[in-house]
Amino acid sequence: MKAKMIIDKDYQIGRIDPRIYGSFIEHLGRAVYGGIYDPGHPLADENGFRKDVLDLVKKLGVPIVRYPGGNFVSGFNWEDSVGPVEQRPKRLDLAWFTTETNAFGLHEFAEWAKKADSSVMYAINLGTRGPENARDIVEYANHKGGSKFSDMRIANGAQDPFDIRLWCLGNEMDGPWQMGHKTAQEYARTANEAAKMMKWVDPTIELVACGSSSSEMPTFGDWEYTVLSEAYENIDYVSLHRYYANPTKDTKGFLARTMDMDDFIKTVVAICDAVKGKKHGKKQINLSFDEWNVWYHSNEQDKEIWKQEKWGPALPLLEDVYNFEDALLVGSMLMTLLRHADRVKIGCLAQLVNVIAPIMTSHEEPGKPGGTAWAQTIYYPFLHASKYGRGTSLNTLIETPKYDCSDYTDVPIIDSAAVLGDDGSVTVFAVNRDLAEDCVLELDLRSIGSLHLTEHLLLHHDDVNAVNTEANPFEVAPVSLPITPAEAAGGAASGTIGDGKPGCYTVKLPALSWNVLRFTR
Ligand code: AHR
């Protein structure tokens, strides 16, 4: 099979906001306790943070981490999580039927984020609480001192404000599963009043209003329109959440799911612009895709856990073990974000450690402390995109064979995105969705000037169900393919795109593979 791609440095989609490579830590399962924070572990630092986990997080280059939820936040009292640890109350978390000890809270997370070279994206509780509380937490976190809550922060050991730049106005408030679930109108009013007061305390912060918790919600569309119509003046972003599953083992259909993600983004952009038009507004509302991933492997296991042990602390919930095909879809989801770089400014892979996560730690048995941390399959496309997908997103003009599957027609077999780095390099990301056939990709990069193909990273496994485990942590891992001098220079083959001229390259993309092609000066 063959495909052709033309990349022109002037066909720009937009600047890539590095925050699209964000992630998420919720007080859920073993994300915090036994994940990022494990004071009894031999690899814990002086704060109790796991150093091996921190290393894996730092490699991912995650600029923001959303915290502390998720569904959890809709019943959470932030005051419970600050002050002397021994005085913090244990609370029942009704989102995940767990007991929250509050041993880890805002101060600890701010410190952890610093050590992870990241920053905090903080979600407030608009489920069981409201605007007054939203105002108080901004004062606690961001005001320099001389007021009740800022002085409380100082008394709790943080002289300098945490200076949290980005705030979520609640979480998935359209979902009946949410504590304090609201109608669109109820949420819109509450969010707008909270937003106003939060910005009066600190006018420099940015705010994300809840969009729909998935494009499949019956209120999708109406919800966004109502919320934006009310809160347009006071918010900066609207959120999108989406998880995909493959319970029927239909790989072709599963890998086509980004067609849905693409439609979802386009629809939300259209609604943002419609509201702007209606209001004769100048401000553009952008998108925060602050929960996205594959999620389904652990569903049955979680039902069993709750049957046996409701209210335990740090129950091992949502521990999806990701396989090779999940990594391909995650790669395609990242490329979908890149192709919408003009409007999607924030993205959070949900989540980061243990809970539907790229990073896992072993579940220690009592009396056997220790255990390792490892990268799941989905770690690798994220790592590559975060490392090389910075700069300007370019259109790939691609001519590729297409296929039909259960839910979609005309799915491009080669899914691709391209990035122009600030150093003049070009990175092409590509997934070959074909189950059996390799693809010969001809690339024309003549507009960019003299480049060399210097790296071809490949993630492939013969078994779509292959996974990484503690015993076998590198079963699915990328390799760097050898490149001959002729392949590196390009222009070797006549009769191909550009007729063998310099700046044209030919690369093989194996069946079912994630590829990173690096062209550098
Ligand atoms: O990420 C897991 C859960 O998925 C989050 O708590 C919630 O916001 C979403 O439904």
Coordinates of C-alpha atoms and ligand atoms in Angstrom, one line a residue:
M1 CA 0.0 0.0 0.0
K2 CA 1.1 3.6 -0.7
A3 CA 0.4 7.0 0.7
K4 CA 1.7 10.5 -0.2
M5 CA 2.1 13.5 2.1
I6 CA 3.0 17.1 1.3
I7 CA 4.1 19.3 4.2
D8 CA 4.5 23.0 3.6
K9 CA 5.8 25.3 6.3
D10 CA 3.2 27.9 5.4
Y11 CA 0.2 25.6 5.8
Q12 CA 0.0 26.2 9.5
I13 CA -2.8 25.2 11.8
G14 CA -1.5 27.1 14.8
R15 CA 0.9 27.4 17.7
I16 CA 0.9 24.3 19.9
D17 CA 0.1 25.3 23.5
P18 CA 2.4 23.0 25.6
R19 CA -0.4 22.6 28.0
I20 CA -2.0 20.1 25.6
Y21 CA 0.5 17.6 27.2
G22 CA -1.1 18.0 30.6
S23 CA -2.3 15.1 32.8
F24 CA -4.5 14.5 35.8
I25 CA -4.1 13.2 39.4
E26 CA -7.4 12.5 41.2
H27 CA -7.8 11.3 44.8
L28 CA -9.0 8.0 43.4
G29 CA -7.6 4.5 43.9
R30 CA -3.8 4.4 44.1
A31 CA -3.1 7.5 42.1
V32 CA -2.0 9.5 45.2
Y33 CA -1.6 6.9 48.0
G34 CA 0.7 4.2 46.7
G35 CA 1.2 6.1 43.5
I36 CA 2.9 9.5 43.7
Y37 CA 3.0 9.5 47.5
D38 CA 4.2 6.4 49.4
P39 CA 6.2 7.5 52.5
G40 CA 7.0 3.9 53.5
H41 CA 8.6 3.0 50.2
P42 CA 12.3 2.6 50.0
L43 CA 12.4 5.0 47.0
A44 CA 10.3 7.8 48.8
D45 CA 12.1 11.1 49.2
E46 CA 11.9 13.4 52.3
N47 CA 8.3 14.4 51.3
G48 CA 7.2 10.8 50.8
F49 CA 7.1 11.2 47.0
R50 CA 8.1 8.2 45.0
K51 CA 11.4 9.1 43.2
D52 CA 11.0 6.4 40.5
V53 CA 7.5 7.7 39.7
L54 CA 8.7 11.3 39.6
D55 CA 11.4 10.3 37.1
L56 CA 8.9 8.7 34.8
V57 CA 6.6 11.7 35.1
K58 CA 9.4 14.2 34.4
K59 CA 10.4 12.3 31.3
L60 CA 6.9 12.7 30.0
G61 CA 7.3 16.5 30.3
V62 CA 3.8 17.2 31.7
P63 CA 3.4 21.0 32.0
I64 CA 0.2 21.0 34.0
V65 CA -1.5 18.4 36.2
R66 CA -5.2 18.7 37.0
Y67 CA -6.1 18.0 40.7
P68 CA -7.8 16.9 42.9
G69 CA -10.6 15.5 40.8
G70 CA -12.6 14.4 38.9
N71 CA -15.8 13.1 40.5
F72 CA -14.0 13.3 43.8
V73 CA -13.9 17.0 43.8
S74 CA -17.6 17.4 43.8
G75 CA -17.8 16.4 47.5
F76 CA -14.5 17.6 48.6
N77 CA -13.8 20.3 51.3
W78 CA -10.4 21.8 50.5
E79 CA -10.0 22.9 54.1
D80 CA -9.8 19.3 55.1
S81 CA -6.6 18.9 53.2
V82 CA -4.6 21.7 54.7
G83 CA -3.0 22.3 58.1
P84 CA -1.3 19.8 60.5
V85 CA -1.7 16.3 59.0
E86 CA -2.7 14.8 62.4
Q87 CA -5.6 17.2 62.6
R88 CA -7.0 16.5 59.2
P89 CA -10.3 14.6 59.2
K90 CA -10.9 11.3 57.5
R91 CA -13.9 11.6 55.2
L92 CA -16.2 9.3 53.2
D93 CA -15.7 9.9 49.5
L94 CA -19.1 9.3 47.8
A95 CA -17.6 9.4 44.3
W96 CA -15.5 6.3 44.7
F97 CA -16.8 4.7 47.9
T98 CA -13.5 5.2 49.6
T99 CA -12.2 6.7 52.8
E100 CA -10.1 9.8 52.1
T101 CA -7.5 10.3 54.9
N102 CA -6.4 13.7 53.7
A103 CA -2.8 12.8 54.6
F104 CA -2.0 14.4 51.2
G105 CA -3.5 17.7 50.3
L106 CA -3.0 21.0 48.5
H107 CA 0.4 21.9 50.1
E108 CA 1.8 18.4 49.3
F109 CA 0.5 18.5 45.8
A110 CA 2.0 21.9 45.1
E111 CA 5.3 20.7 46.3
W112 CA 5.0 17.5 44.2
A113 CA 4.1 19.5 41.1
K114 CA 7.3 21.6 41.6
K115 CA 9.4 18.5 41.8
A116 CA 7.7 17.1 38.7
D117 CA 8.6 20.3 36.8
S118 CA 4.9 20.9 36.4
S119 CA 2.2 23.3 37.6
V120 CA -1.2 22.8 39.2
M121 CA -4.5 23.0 37.4
Y122 CA -6.9 23.1 40.4
A123 CA -10.5 22.0 40.2
I124 CA -13.0 23.5 42.7
N125 CA -16.1 21.9 44.1
L126 CA -19.2 23.2 42.5
G127 CA -21.2 20.1 43.4
T128 CA -21.8 20.3 47.1
R129 CA -20.4 23.8 47.4
G130 CA -20.6 27.1 45.6
P131 CA -19.2 30.5 44.8
E132 CA -18.3 31.5 48.4
N133 CA -16.0 28.5 48.7
A134 CA -14.5 29.1 45.3
R135 CA -13.6 32.6 46.4
D136 CA -12.0 31.3 49.6
I137 CA -9.7 28.8 47.9
V138 CA -8.4 31.4 45.4
E139 CA -7.7 33.7 48.3
Y140 CA -5.9 30.8 50.2
A141 CA -3.8 29.8 47.2
N142 CA -3.1 33.1 45.4
H143 CA -3.4 36.1 47.7
K144 CA -0.1 37.3 49.2
G145 CA -1.2 37.7 52.8
G146 CA -3.1 40.0 55.2
S147 CA -6.5 38.2 54.9
K148 CA -8.1 35.3 56.6
F149 CA -7.4 32.6 54.1
S150 CA -4.0 33.9 52.8
D151 CA -2.8 34.1 56.5
M152 CA -4.1 30.6 57.1
R153 CA -1.9 29.4 54.2
I154 CA 1.1 31.2 55.7
A155 CA 0.4 29.7 59.1
N156 CA 0.3 26.3 57.4
G157 CA 3.8 26.8 56.2
A158 CA 3.6 28.4 52.7
Q159 CA 4.8 32.0 52.9
D160 CA 4.6 32.5 49.2
P161 CA 1.3 32.1 47.3
F162 CA 1.0 28.9 45.2
D163 CA 0.1 31.2 42.3
I164 CA -2.2 28.7 40.6
R165 CA -2.9 30.0 37.1
L166 CA -5.6 27.6 35.8
W167 CA -8.8 26.6 37.6
C168 CA -11.7 24.3 36.7
L169 CA -15.1 25.4 37.7
G170 CA -16.2 22.0 39.0
N171 CA -16.2 18.7 37.2
E172 CA -18.7 17.0 34.9
M173 CA -21.7 18.8 36.4
D174 CA -24.0 17.5 33.6
G175 CA -23.6 13.9 34.9
P176 CA -26.3 12.5 37.2
W177 CA -23.4 10.4 38.9
Q178 CA -21.9 13.7 40.1
M179 CA -22.5 14.9 43.7
G180 CA -24.5 18.1 43.3
H181 CA -25.4 17.4 39.7
K182 CA -27.0 20.4 38.0
T183 CA -29.1 21.3 35.1
A184 CA -27.3 23.4 32.5
Q185 CA -29.1 26.6 33.7
E186 CA -28.3 25.8 37.4
Y187 CA -24.7 25.2 36.6
A188 CA -24.3 28.2 34.3
R189 CA -25.5 30.6 37.0
T190 CA -23.4 29.0 39.7
A191 CA -20.3 28.8 37.5
N192 CA -20.6 32.4 36.4
E193 CA -21.0 33.7 39.9
A194 CA -18.0 31.6 41.1
A195 CA -16.0 32.8 38.1
K196 CA -16.7 36.5 38.8
M197 CA -15.7 36.2 42.4
M198 CA -12.6 34.2 41.7
K199 CA -11.4 36.7 39.2
W200 CA -12.2 39.6 41.6
V201 CA -9.8 38.0 44.0
D202 CA -7.1 37.3 41.3
P203 CA -7.9 38.8 37.9
T204 CA -4.8 37.1 36.4
I205 CA -6.2 33.5 36.6
E206 CA -7.8 31.5 33.8
L207 CA -11.0 29.6 34.2
V208 CA -12.4 26.4 32.5
A209 CA -16.1 25.9 32.6
C210 CA -17.5 22.4 32.4
G211 CA -18.7 21.3 29.0
S212 CA -20.3 17.9 28.6
S213 CA -18.8 14.9 30.2
S214 CA -18.9 13.2 26.8
S215 CA -20.4 13.9 23.4
E216 CA -22.9 11.1 24.0
M217 CA -24.7 12.9 26.8
P218 CA -28.3 13.7 25.9
T219 CA -27.7 17.3 26.8
F220 CA -24.5 17.7 24.7
G221 CA -24.7 20.9 22.7
D222 CA -27.5 22.5 24.6
W223 CA -25.4 22.3 27.7
E224 CA -22.4 24.1 26.1
Y225 CA -24.7 26.8 24.6
T226 CA -26.5 27.5 27.9
V227 CA -23.3 27.6 29.9
L228 CA -21.4 29.8 27.4
S229 CA -24.3 32.1 27.0
E230 CA -24.4 32.8 30.7
A231 CA -20.6 32.8 31.5
Y232 CA -19.0 34.0 28.3
E233 CA -17.6 37.2 29.8
N234 CA -16.0 35.5 32.8
I235 CA -14.6 32.2 31.5
D236 CA -11.7 31.4 29.2
Y237 CA -12.1 27.7 28.2
V238 CA -14.8 25.1 28.0
S239 CA -13.9 21.5 28.9
L240 CA -14.4 18.3 26.9
H241 CA -14.0 14.8 28.3
R242 CA -13.9 11.5 26.3
Y243 CA -12.9 7.9 26.9
Y244 CA -13.0 5.1 24.4
A245 CA -13.4 1.3 24.8
N246 CA -13.1 -1.8 22.7
P247 CA -15.1 -4.4 24.5
T248 CA -15.9 -6.4 21.3
K249 CA -12.3 -6.6 20.2
D250 CA -13.0 -4.8 17.0
T251 CA -9.6 -3.2 16.3
K252 CA -10.6 -1.5 13.1
G253 CA -13.6 0.2 14.7
F254 CA -11.6 1.0 17.8
L255 CA -8.8 2.7 15.9
A256 CA -11.3 4.8 14.1
R257 CA -12.7 6.4 17.3
T258 CA -10.7 9.6 16.7
M259 CA -13.3 10.4 14.0
D260 CA -15.7 10.9 16.8
M261 CA -13.1 12.9 18.8
D262 CA -12.6 15.2 15.8
D263 CA -16.4 15.8 15.4
F264 CA -16.7 16.5 19.1
I265 CA -14.0 19.2 18.9
K266 CA -15.5 20.7 15.8
T267 CA -18.9 20.9 17.3
V268 CA -17.7 22.5 20.5
V269 CA -15.7 25.1 18.5
A270 CA -18.8 25.9 16.5
I271 CA -20.9 26.5 19.7
C272 CA -18.2 28.7 21.2
D273 CA -18.1 30.8 18.0
A274 CA -22.0 30.9 17.8
V275 CA -22.2 32.3 21.3
K276 CA -19.4 34.8 20.5
G277 CA -21.4 35.9 17.5
K278 CA -24.7 36.2 19.4
K279 CA -23.0 38.3 22.0
H280 CA -21.1 40.5 19.4
G281 CA -18.1 39.4 21.5
K282 CA -14.5 39.9 20.8
K283 CA -13.2 37.2 23.0
Q284 CA -12.5 33.7 21.6
I285 CA -13.4 30.8 24.0
N286 CA -10.9 28.0 23.5
L287 CA -11.1 24.3 24.4
S288 CA -9.7 22.4 27.4
F289 CA -9.8 18.7 26.6
D290 CA -9.1 17.9 30.2
E291 CA -10.0 14.2 30.4
W292 CA -9.2 11.8 27.6
N293 CA -7.9 8.3 27.3
V294 CA -8.9 4.6 26.8
W295 CA -10.9 3.3 29.8
Y296 CA -12.7 -0.1 30.0
H297 CA -10.3 -2.9 31.0
S298 CA -10.9 -2.5 34.7
N299 CA -14.7 -2.1 34.8
E300 CA -15.5 -5.7 35.9
Q301 CA -12.6 -5.8 38.4
D302 CA -13.9 -2.5 40.0
K303 CA -17.3 -4.0 40.6
E304 CA -15.7 -6.9 42.4
I305 CA -13.5 -4.6 44.6
W306 CA -16.6 -2.6 45.7
K307 CA -18.5 -5.8 46.4
Q308 CA -15.7 -6.9 48.8
E309 CA -14.5 -3.7 50.3
K310 CA -16.4 -0.5 50.2
W311 CA -14.8 2.4 52.1
G312 CA -11.3 1.0 52.2
P313 CA -8.6 3.6 51.7
A314 CA -6.8 3.7 48.4
L315 CA -8.7 0.8 46.8
P316 CA -7.0 -0.4 43.6
L317 CA -9.6 1.1 41.3
L318 CA -9.5 1.9 37.6
E319 CA -6.3 0.0 37.1
D320 CA -6.5 -0.6 33.4
V321 CA -3.7 -2.6 32.0
Y322 CA -3.1 -1.1 28.5
N323 CA -2.4 -3.2 25.5
F324 CA -0.6 -2.4 22.2
E325 CA -3.8 -1.3 20.3
D326 CA -4.6 1.2 23.1
A327 CA -1.2 2.8 22.5
L328 CA -2.1 3.2 18.8
L329 CA -5.4 4.9 19.7
V330 CA -3.7 7.2 22.3
G331 CA -1.3 8.2 19.5
S332 CA -4.2 9.0 17.3
M333 CA -5.9 11.0 20.0
L334 CA -2.7 13.0 20.5
M335 CA -2.6 13.7 16.8
T336 CA -6.2 14.8 16.9
L337 CA -5.3 17.4 19.5
L338 CA -2.4 18.6 17.4
R339 CA -4.6 19.0 14.3
H340 CA -6.8 21.3 16.4
A341 CA -3.9 23.3 17.9
D342 CA -5.6 26.5 16.9
R343 CA -8.5 25.9 19.4
V344 CA -7.5 23.1 21.8
K345 CA -5.1 24.9 24.2
I346 CA -5.2 22.4 27.2
G347 CA -5.3 18.6 27.2
C348 CA -5.1 16.3 30.2
L349 CA -4.4 12.6 29.7
A350 CA -6.6 11.0 32.3
Q351 CA -4.9 10.0 34.4
L352 CA -1.1 9.9 35.3
V353 CA -0.3 7.1 37.8
N354 CA -2.1 3.8 38.5
V355 CA -5.6 5.0 37.7
I356 CA -6.2 4.6 33.9
A357 CA -2.6 5.7 33.7
P358 CA 0.6 5.6 31.6
I359 CA 2.6 4.9 34.8
M360 CA 2.0 1.9 37.1
T361 CA 3.4 0.9 40.5
S362 CA 3.2 -2.5 41.9
H363 CA 0.6 -3.3 44.5
E364 CA 2.7 -4.1 47.5
E365 CA 1.8 -7.2 49.5
P366 CA 1.7 -6.7 53.3
G367 CA 5.1 -7.4 54.8
K368 CA 6.8 -7.0 51.3
P369 CA 7.5 -3.3 51.0
G370 CA 9.1 -2.1 47.8
G371 CA 8.0 -2.8 44.3
T372 CA 8.7 -1.0 41.1
A373 CA 7.2 1.5 38.7
W374 CA 6.9 1.0 35.0
A375 CA 5.6 2.5 31.8
Q376 CA 2.5 1.1 30.2
T377 CA 2.1 0.9 26.4
I378 CA 0.3 4.3 26.2
Y379 CA 3.3 6.0 27.9
Y380 CA 5.3 5.9 24.7
P381 CA 3.1 7.9 22.2
F382 CA 2.6 10.5 24.9
L383 CA 6.3 10.7 25.6
H384 CA 7.1 11.1 21.8
A385 CA 4.4 13.7 21.2
S386 CA 5.3 15.7 24.3
K387 CA 9.0 15.6 23.4
Y388 CA 8.8 16.3 19.7
G389 CA 5.3 17.8 19.3
R390 CA 6.2 21.4 20.3
G391 CA 6.2 24.4 18.0
T392 CA 3.7 24.9 15.2
S393 CA 1.2 22.4 14.1
L394 CA 1.2 22.0 10.3
N395 CA -1.4 20.6 7.9
T396 CA -0.4 17.3 6.4
L397 CA -1.8 17.2 2.9
I398 CA -2.2 13.4 2.7
E399 CA -3.4 11.1 0.0
T400 CA -4.0 7.8 1.8
P401 CA -6.2 4.7 1.3
K402 CA -9.3 4.6 3.4
Y403 CA -11.5 2.0 5.1
D404 CA -15.0 1.5 6.4
C405 CA -15.9 0.0 9.7
S406 CA -18.9 -0.5 11.9
D407 CA -19.4 3.2 12.9
Y408 CA -17.5 5.2 10.2
T409 CA -16.8 5.3 6.5
D410 CA -13.7 6.7 4.8
V411 CA -11.4 6.3 7.8
P412 CA -7.8 7.3 6.6
I413 CA -5.5 4.3 7.0
I414 CA -2.6 6.6 7.6
D415 CA -3.5 8.9 10.5
S416 CA -1.0 11.7 10.7
A417 CA 0.1 15.1 12.2
A418 CA 3.2 17.3 11.6
V419 CA 5.0 19.8 13.8
L420 CA 7.5 22.5 12.8
G421 CA 9.9 22.9 15.7
D422 CA 11.3 26.3 16.6
D423 CA 14.7 25.0 15.5
G424 CA 13.4 24.4 12.0
S425 CA 13.1 20.7 12.4
V426 CA 10.0 18.8 11.3
T427 CA 8.4 15.9 13.1
V428 CA 5.8 13.7 11.4
F429 CA 3.7 11.4 13.6
A430 CA 1.8 8.6 11.8
V431 CA -0.3 5.6 12.8
N432 CA -0.8 2.9 10.2
R433 CA -4.2 1.6 11.1
D434 CA -4.1 -1.3 8.6
L435 CA -4.2 -4.7 10.4
A436 CA -2.1 -6.5 7.8
E437 CA -0.4 -4.3 5.2
D438 CA 2.7 -2.1 5.5
C439 CA 2.5 1.3 3.8
V440 CA 5.2 3.0 1.8
L441 CA 4.8 6.7 2.7
E442 CA 6.3 9.3 0.3
L443 CA 6.9 12.7 1.9
D444 CA 7.5 16.0 0.1
L445 CA 9.1 18.5 2.5
R446 CA 10.7 20.7 -0.2
S447 CA 9.2 23.9 1.2
I448 CA 11.1 23.5 4.5
G449 CA 14.6 23.7 3.0
S450 CA 17.5 21.3 3.6
L451 CA 16.6 18.6 6.2
H452 CA 17.7 15.1 6.9
L453 CA 15.7 12.2 8.1
T454 CA 17.6 11.6 11.3
E455 CA 15.3 9.4 13.3
H456 CA 12.5 6.9 12.8
L457 CA 11.0 5.8 16.1
L458 CA 8.6 2.8 15.8
L459 CA 6.2 1.3 18.3
H460 CA 4.9 -2.1 17.0
H461 CA 3.9 -5.5 18.4
D462 CA 2.6 -8.5 16.5
D463 CA -0.1 -9.0 19.2
V464 CA -2.6 -6.1 19.7
N465 CA -3.2 -7.5 23.2
A466 CA 0.4 -7.4 24.3
V467 CA 0.9 -5.5 27.6
N468 CA 3.7 -4.3 29.9
T469 CA 3.8 -5.7 33.4
E470 CA 6.0 -5.5 36.4
A471 CA 7.6 -8.8 35.4
N472 CA 8.0 -7.8 31.8
P473 CA 8.0 -4.0 31.6
F474 CA 9.4 -3.6 28.1
E475 CA 7.2 -6.1 26.2
V476 CA 5.8 -3.1 24.2
A477 CA 8.5 -0.5 23.8
P478 CA 9.7 1.8 20.9
V479 CA 12.7 1.1 18.8
S480 CA 14.8 3.5 16.8
L481 CA 15.1 2.1 13.3
P482 CA 18.5 2.3 11.4
I483 CA 18.5 4.9 8.6
T484 CA 20.8 4.5 5.6
P485 CA 22.7 7.7 4.4
A486 CA 20.6 7.6 1.2
E487 CA 17.3 7.4 3.2
A488 CA 18.5 10.2 5.4
A489 CA 19.4 12.5 2.5
G490 CA 16.1 11.7 0.7
G491 CA 15.6 12.3 -3.0
A492 CA 17.0 8.9 -3.9
A493 CA 14.1 7.2 -5.6
S494 CA 12.9 8.6 -9.0
G495 CA 9.3 8.0 -10.0
T496 CA 8.3 8.8 -6.4
I497 CA 6.7 12.0 -5.1
G498 CA 8.8 15.0 -6.2
D499 CA 10.4 12.7 -8.7
G500 CA 13.4 12.0 -6.6
K501 CA 14.2 15.7 -5.8
P502 CA 16.0 16.7 -2.6
G503 CA 13.5 17.2 0.2
C504 CA 11.5 14.1 -0.7
Y505 CA 11.7 11.0 1.3
T506 CA 10.3 7.4 1.3
V507 CA 9.6 5.7 4.6
K508 CA 7.9 2.3 5.4
L509 CA 5.2 2.4 8.0
P510 CA 4.6 -1.2 9.2
A511 CA 1.1 -2.6 9.5
L512 CA -0.4 -1.5 12.9
S513 CA 2.3 0.9 14.1
W514 CA 3.0 4.2 15.7
N515 CA 5.8 6.1 13.9
V516 CA 7.8 9.3 14.7
L517 CA 9.8 10.6 11.8
R518 CA 12.3 13.3 12.7
F519 CA 13.7 15.6 10.0
T520 CA 16.5 17.9 11.3
R521 CA 19.0 20.3 9.8
Ligands
AHR1 O1 -10.9 9.9 35.3 C1 -11.9 9.2 35.9 C2 -13.3 9.8 36.1 O2 -13.8 10.0 34.8 C3 -13.2 11.2 36.6 O3 -13.3 11.3 38.0 C4 -14.5 11.8 36.1 O4 -14.4 13.2 35.9 C5 -14.7 11.1 34.8 O5 -16.0 10.6 34.7

